[in-house]
Tab-separated table of C-alpha atoms in Angstrom:
chain	number	residue	atom	x	y	z
A	1	MET	CA	-83.261	75.433	-75.943
A	2	THR	CA	-86.745	75.106	-73.446
A	3	SER	CA	-87.459	71.853	-75.255
A	4	PHE	CA	-84.117	70.466	-74.933
A	5	PHE	CA	-83.951	71.024	-71.285
A	6	SER	CA	-87.528	69.586	-70.558
A	7	ALA	CA	-86.934	66.793	-72.936
A	8	GLY	CA	-83.558	66.128	-70.599
A	9	LEU	CA	-85.752	66.334	-67.718
A	10	ARG	CA	-88.089	64.077	-68.560
A	11	GLY	CA	-85.555	61.454	-69.578
A	12	SER	CA	-83.942	62.387	-65.951
A	13	ILE	CA	-87.305	61.278	-64.343
A	14	ALA	CA	-87.997	58.512	-66.354
A	15	PHE	CA	-84.513	57.095	-65.513
A	16	GLY	CA	-85.285	57.392	-62.131
A	17	LYS	CA	-88.498	55.553	-62.133
A	18	ALA	CA	-86.769	52.528	-63.651
A	19	SER	CA	-83.861	52.434	-61.121
A	20	THR	CA	-86.350	52.537	-58.505
A	21	SER	CA	-88.575	49.940	-59.875
A	22	ALA	CA	-85.569	47.617	-60.384
A	23	SER	CA	-84.328	47.958	-56.814
A	24	ARG	CA	-87.761	46.453	-55.516
A	25	PRO	CA	-87.652	43.124	-53.905
A	26	VAL	CA	-88.859	39.900	-55.849
A	27	LEU	CA	-90.811	37.604	-54.002
A	28	ALA	CA	-89.196	34.250	-54.805
A	29	ILE	CA	-91.686	30.888	-54.255
A	30	ALA	CA	-89.730	27.802	-53.793
A	31	ARG	CA	-91.092	24.759	-55.575
A	32	PRO	CA	-91.664	21.448	-54.120
A	33	LEU	CA	-89.108	18.446	-55.120
A	34	SER	CA	-90.225	16.506	-57.563
A	35	SER	CA	-90.592	12.573	-57.195
A	36	THR	CA	-87.997	12.102	-59.678
A	37	ALA	CA	-85.286	13.954	-57.552
A	38	SER	CA	-86.292	11.589	-54.329
A	39	ALA	CA	-85.947	8.631	-56.365
A	40	LEU	CA	-82.378	9.679	-57.446
A	41	VAL	CA	-81.151	10.496	-53.802
A	42	PRO	CA	-83.023	7.782	-51.348
A	43	HIS	CA	-83.501	8.735	-48.080
A	44	VAL	CA	-81.502	7.117	-45.532
A	45	PRO	CA	-82.713	7.132	-41.963
A	46	ARG	CA	-80.067	8.661	-39.067
A	47	SER	CA	-80.214	4.928	-37.250
A	48	ALA	CA	-78.603	3.454	-40.455
A	49	ILE	CA	-75.771	5.412	-40.025
A	50	ASN	CA	-73.033	4.074	-37.938
A	51	THR	CA	-69.290	5.222	-38.610
A	52	THR	CA	-68.264	3.189	-35.095
A	53	ASP	CA	-69.150	-0.390	-36.029
A	54	PRO	CA	-66.885	-1.775	-39.126
A	55	SER	CA	-69.443	-4.633	-39.796
A	56	PRO	CA	-70.876	-4.178	-43.295
A	57	SER	CA	-74.424	-5.225	-41.962
A	58	THR	CA	-74.501	-2.069	-39.629
A	59	SER	CA	-73.024	0.438	-41.676
A	60	THR	CA	-73.826	2.264	-44.737
A	61	PRO	CA	-71.937	1.108	-48.092
A	62	MET	CA	-70.251	4.470	-48.291
A	63	THR	CA	-68.799	3.772	-44.563
A	64	ALA	CA	-67.646	0.528	-45.661
A	65	LEU	CA	-66.036	1.364	-48.599
A	66	ALA	CA	-64.005	4.094	-47.191
A	67	MET	CA	-62.704	1.648	-44.145
A	68	SER	CA	-61.514	-1.102	-46.589
A	69	GLY	CA	-58.181	-1.131	-47.934
A	70	SER	CA	-57.040	1.828	-45.495
A	71	ASN	CA	-53.572	2.005	-44.534
A	72	GLN	CA	-54.598	4.119	-41.328
A	73	LEU	CA	-53.893	2.986	-38.375
A	74	SER	CA	-57.119	2.096	-36.042
A	75	LEU	CA	-58.292	4.051	-33.242
A	76	GLU	CA	-59.346	1.015	-31.366
A	77	THR	CA	-57.435	-0.350	-28.163
A	78	PRO	CA	-54.700	-3.238	-28.642
A	79	LYS	CA	-56.839	-6.694	-28.044
A	80	ASN	CA	-53.344	-8.441	-27.062
A	81	GLY	CA	-49.682	-7.765	-26.566
A	82	ALA	CA	-48.702	-8.498	-30.058
A	83	GLU	CA	-50.924	-5.661	-31.442
A	84	TYR	CA	-49.953	-3.552	-28.888
A	85	VAL	CA	-45.936	-4.010	-29.889
A	86	LEU	CA	-46.792	-3.677	-33.649
A	87	SER	CA	-48.795	-0.354	-33.087
A	88	SER	CA	-46.310	1.047	-30.857
A	89	MET	CA	-43.554	0.449	-33.200
A	90	ASP	CA	-45.859	2.242	-36.025
A	91	LYS	CA	-46.207	5.288	-33.574
A	92	VAL	CA	-42.272	5.306	-33.451
A	93	VAL	CA	-41.573	4.877	-37.208
A	94	ASN	CA	-44.259	7.345	-38.015
A	95	TRP	CA	-42.788	9.804	-35.607
A	96	ALA	CA	-39.406	9.531	-37.065
A	97	ARG	CA	-40.631	9.717	-40.651
A	98	GLN	CA	-42.857	13.154	-39.979
A	99	GLY	CA	-39.844	14.894	-38.846
A	100	SER	CA	-37.313	14.097	-41.741
A	101	MET	CA	-39.804	14.671	-45.130
A	102	TRP	CA	-38.200	14.914	-48.291
A	103	PRO	CA	-39.983	16.600	-50.901
A	104	MET	CA	-39.118	16.781	-54.960
A	105	THR	CA	-41.251	19.198	-56.811
A	106	PHE	CA	-42.553	18.093	-59.812
A	107	GLY	CA	-42.937	21.702	-61.332
A	108	LEU	CA	-44.893	22.452	-64.193
A	109	ALA	CA	-45.560	26.574	-64.117
A	110	PHE	CA	-45.080	29.366	-62.240
A	111	ALA	CA	-46.902	27.588	-58.843
A	112	ASP	CA	-43.444	25.670	-58.230
A	113	LYS	CA	-41.733	29.034	-57.705
A	114	THR	CA	-44.218	29.282	-54.643
A	115	ALA	CA	-42.622	26.040	-53.020
A	116	ARG	CA	-39.595	28.001	-53.044
A	117	HIS	CA	-40.487	30.869	-50.876
A	118	MET	CA	-41.360	28.025	-48.100
A	119	ALA	CA	-37.527	27.006	-47.887
A	120	ALA	CA	-36.550	30.917	-47.376
A	121	ALA	CA	-35.976	32.286	-43.828
A	122	ARG	CA	-39.119	33.689	-43.502
A	123	TYR	CA	-40.775	30.312	-43.045
A	124	ASP	CA	-38.096	28.279	-42.165
A	125	GLN	CA	-39.321	24.696	-43.511
A	126	ASP	CA	-36.070	23.240	-41.947
A	127	ARG	CA	-37.612	23.402	-38.415
A	128	LEU	CA	-40.086	20.982	-39.846
A	129	GLY	CA	-37.709	18.601	-41.231
A	130	VAL	CA	-38.333	19.566	-44.455
A	131	VAL	CA	-35.502	19.219	-47.240
A	132	PHE	CA	-36.065	19.270	-50.889
A	133	ARG	CA	-34.328	16.386	-53.185
A	134	ALA	CA	-33.891	16.534	-56.865
A	135	SER	CA	-33.681	12.690	-57.080
A	136	PRO	CA	-37.139	10.611	-56.684
A	137	ARG	CA	-35.267	7.636	-55.425
A	138	GLN	CA	-34.258	9.943	-52.580
A	139	SER	CA	-37.675	11.905	-51.721
A	140	ASP	CA	-40.725	10.518	-50.414
A	141	ILE	CA	-42.853	13.446	-51.204
A	142	MET	CA	-43.946	14.600	-54.359
A	143	ILE	CA	-45.308	18.328	-54.680
A	144	VAL	CA	-47.348	18.593	-58.334
A	145	ALA	CA	-47.545	22.091	-59.050
A	146	GLY	CA	-48.834	23.664	-62.212
A	147	THR	CA	-51.208	22.439	-65.196
A	148	LEU	CA	-50.371	18.586	-66.182
A	149	THR	CA	-50.883	17.990	-69.901
A	150	ASN	CA	-51.380	14.890	-71.853
A	151	LYS	CA	-47.761	14.581	-72.980
A	152	MET	CA	-46.561	14.820	-69.066
A	153	ALA	CA	-48.768	12.526	-67.732
A	154	PRO	CA	-46.402	9.352	-68.584
A	155	PRO	CA	-43.122	11.326	-67.134
A	156	LEU	CA	-45.181	11.904	-63.841
A	157	ARG	CA	-46.371	8.396	-63.601
A	158	LYS	CA	-42.829	7.167	-64.381
A	159	VAL	CA	-41.305	9.647	-61.769
A	160	TYR	CA	-43.937	8.502	-59.254
A	161	ASP	CA	-42.924	4.669	-59.737
A	162	GLN	CA	-39.193	5.618	-58.821
A	163	MET	CA	-40.240	6.863	-55.341
A	164	PRO	CA	-39.648	4.358	-52.517
A	165	GLU	CA	-42.462	3.390	-50.418
A	166	PRO	CA	-44.050	4.934	-48.414
A	167	ARG	CA	-44.734	7.613	-50.523
A	168	TRP	CA	-47.273	10.513	-50.557
A	169	VAL	CA	-48.069	13.413	-53.091
A	170	ILE	CA	-49.650	16.807	-52.753
A	171	SER	CA	-51.301	18.708	-55.174
A	172	MET	CA	-50.463	22.132	-55.418
A	173	GLY	CA	-52.674	24.776	-57.139
A	174	SER	CA	-55.817	25.079	-58.946
A	175	CYS	CA	-54.194	23.525	-61.968
A	176	ALA	CA	-53.005	20.609	-60.596
A	177	ASN	CA	-56.372	20.020	-58.662
A	178	GLY	CA	-58.530	19.979	-61.740
A	179	GLY	CA	-56.934	22.252	-64.590
A	180	GLY	CA	-57.661	25.202	-63.624
A	181	TYR	CA	-57.781	27.935	-65.917
A	182	TYR	CA	-57.186	25.284	-68.676
A	183	HIS	CA	-59.651	22.774	-67.307
A	184	TYR	CA	-61.801	22.697	-70.662
A	185	SER	CA	-58.364	22.472	-73.042
A	186	TYR	CA	-58.283	19.472	-75.047
A	187	SER	CA	-54.964	18.834	-73.816
A	188	VAL	CA	-54.807	19.278	-70.283
A	189	VAL	CA	-55.441	16.217	-67.539
A	190	ARG	CA	-58.179	17.861	-65.401
A	191	GLY	CA	-56.367	16.853	-62.117
A	192	CYS	CA	-53.237	14.974	-61.616
A	193	ASP	CA	-55.104	12.413	-59.201
A	194	ARG	CA	-56.361	10.892	-62.320
A	195	ILE	CA	-52.394	9.719	-62.965
A	196	ILE	CA	-51.282	9.375	-59.358
A	197	PRO	CA	-52.798	8.887	-56.015
A	198	VAL	CA	-52.669	12.578	-54.195
A	199	ASP	CA	-52.833	12.714	-50.522
A	200	ILE	CA	-53.265	16.364	-49.674
A	201	TYR	CA	-54.644	19.478	-52.145
A	202	VAL	CA	-53.604	22.685	-51.767
A	203	PRO	CA	-55.961	25.285	-53.387
A	204	GLY	CA	-54.926	28.717	-54.905
A	205	CYS	CA	-53.990	30.204	-58.068
A	206	PRO	CA	-51.111	30.505	-57.372
A	207	PRO	CA	-51.405	29.234	-53.671
A	208	THR	CA	-49.337	31.229	-51.150
A	209	ALA	CA	-46.300	29.565	-49.030
A	210	GLU	CA	-48.467	29.472	-46.076
A	211	ALA	CA	-51.114	27.198	-47.675
A	212	LEU	CA	-48.208	24.866	-48.888
A	213	LEU	CA	-46.831	24.931	-45.448
A	214	TYR	CA	-50.426	24.195	-43.965
A	215	GLY	CA	-50.438	21.076	-46.254
A	216	MET	CA	-47.099	19.873	-45.183
A	217	LEU	CA	-48.729	19.992	-41.422
A	218	GLN	CA	-51.843	18.592	-42.670
A	219	LEU	CA	-49.618	15.571	-44.445
A	220	GLN	CA	-47.743	15.249	-40.728
A	221	ARG	CA	-50.908	14.610	-39.307
A	222	LYS	CA	-51.595	11.638	-41.673
A	223	MET	CA	-48.121	10.235	-41.434
A	224	ARG	CA	-48.949	9.877	-37.763
A	225	ARG	CA	-51.698	7.171	-38.419
A	226	ASN	CA	-49.577	5.312	-41.093
A	227	ARG	CA	-49.681	1.783	-40.870
A	228	GLN	CA	-46.755	-0.059	-41.952
A	229	GLY	CA	-46.703	-2.890	-44.092
């Protein structure tokens, strides 16, 4: 009996020493970057980055690529009366459009049920002018919610093509953003932006009604700078 207790005491002391040694801080030394990393990511001086001048000679290639083909209104002052009238008309049309958003849901999983919560009295989407529609020909916003599979990709594109211009897309949930839990499945499209262009990404699994409502507000901000034609 005495030997049993002594063996247990020795075991507890050894465990205490092991736990004490495991909790000691470990000194980590940062290794310098290799020449290969600097070759892959070249250094760009701060003076070469210019986001105000749209000329390709003074802006970086990424800035020039982002500004080309954009449908957003320019922040520059109109140069003549014609530009002022056209920009003013765009602002009036965008103001009316952001107060009358008609989304349709392309529900693929349970994340679509969260979109219904936004229509309830607690969040009251009607005060923002948001009214759900069942037909793509009467909608200007598509909310893709759920896991997009390879077989559902052609119908998604077909429904998107039936929507009138201008149209916007909200990717709702982790599954629609990048595949989510089924990212490595052979039958899942890793993001609906590979099939249709996406304007707003709402994260979450599933996202809450507050997150979707915030995404609608961000889409309203994008509509304010939309350029017609």
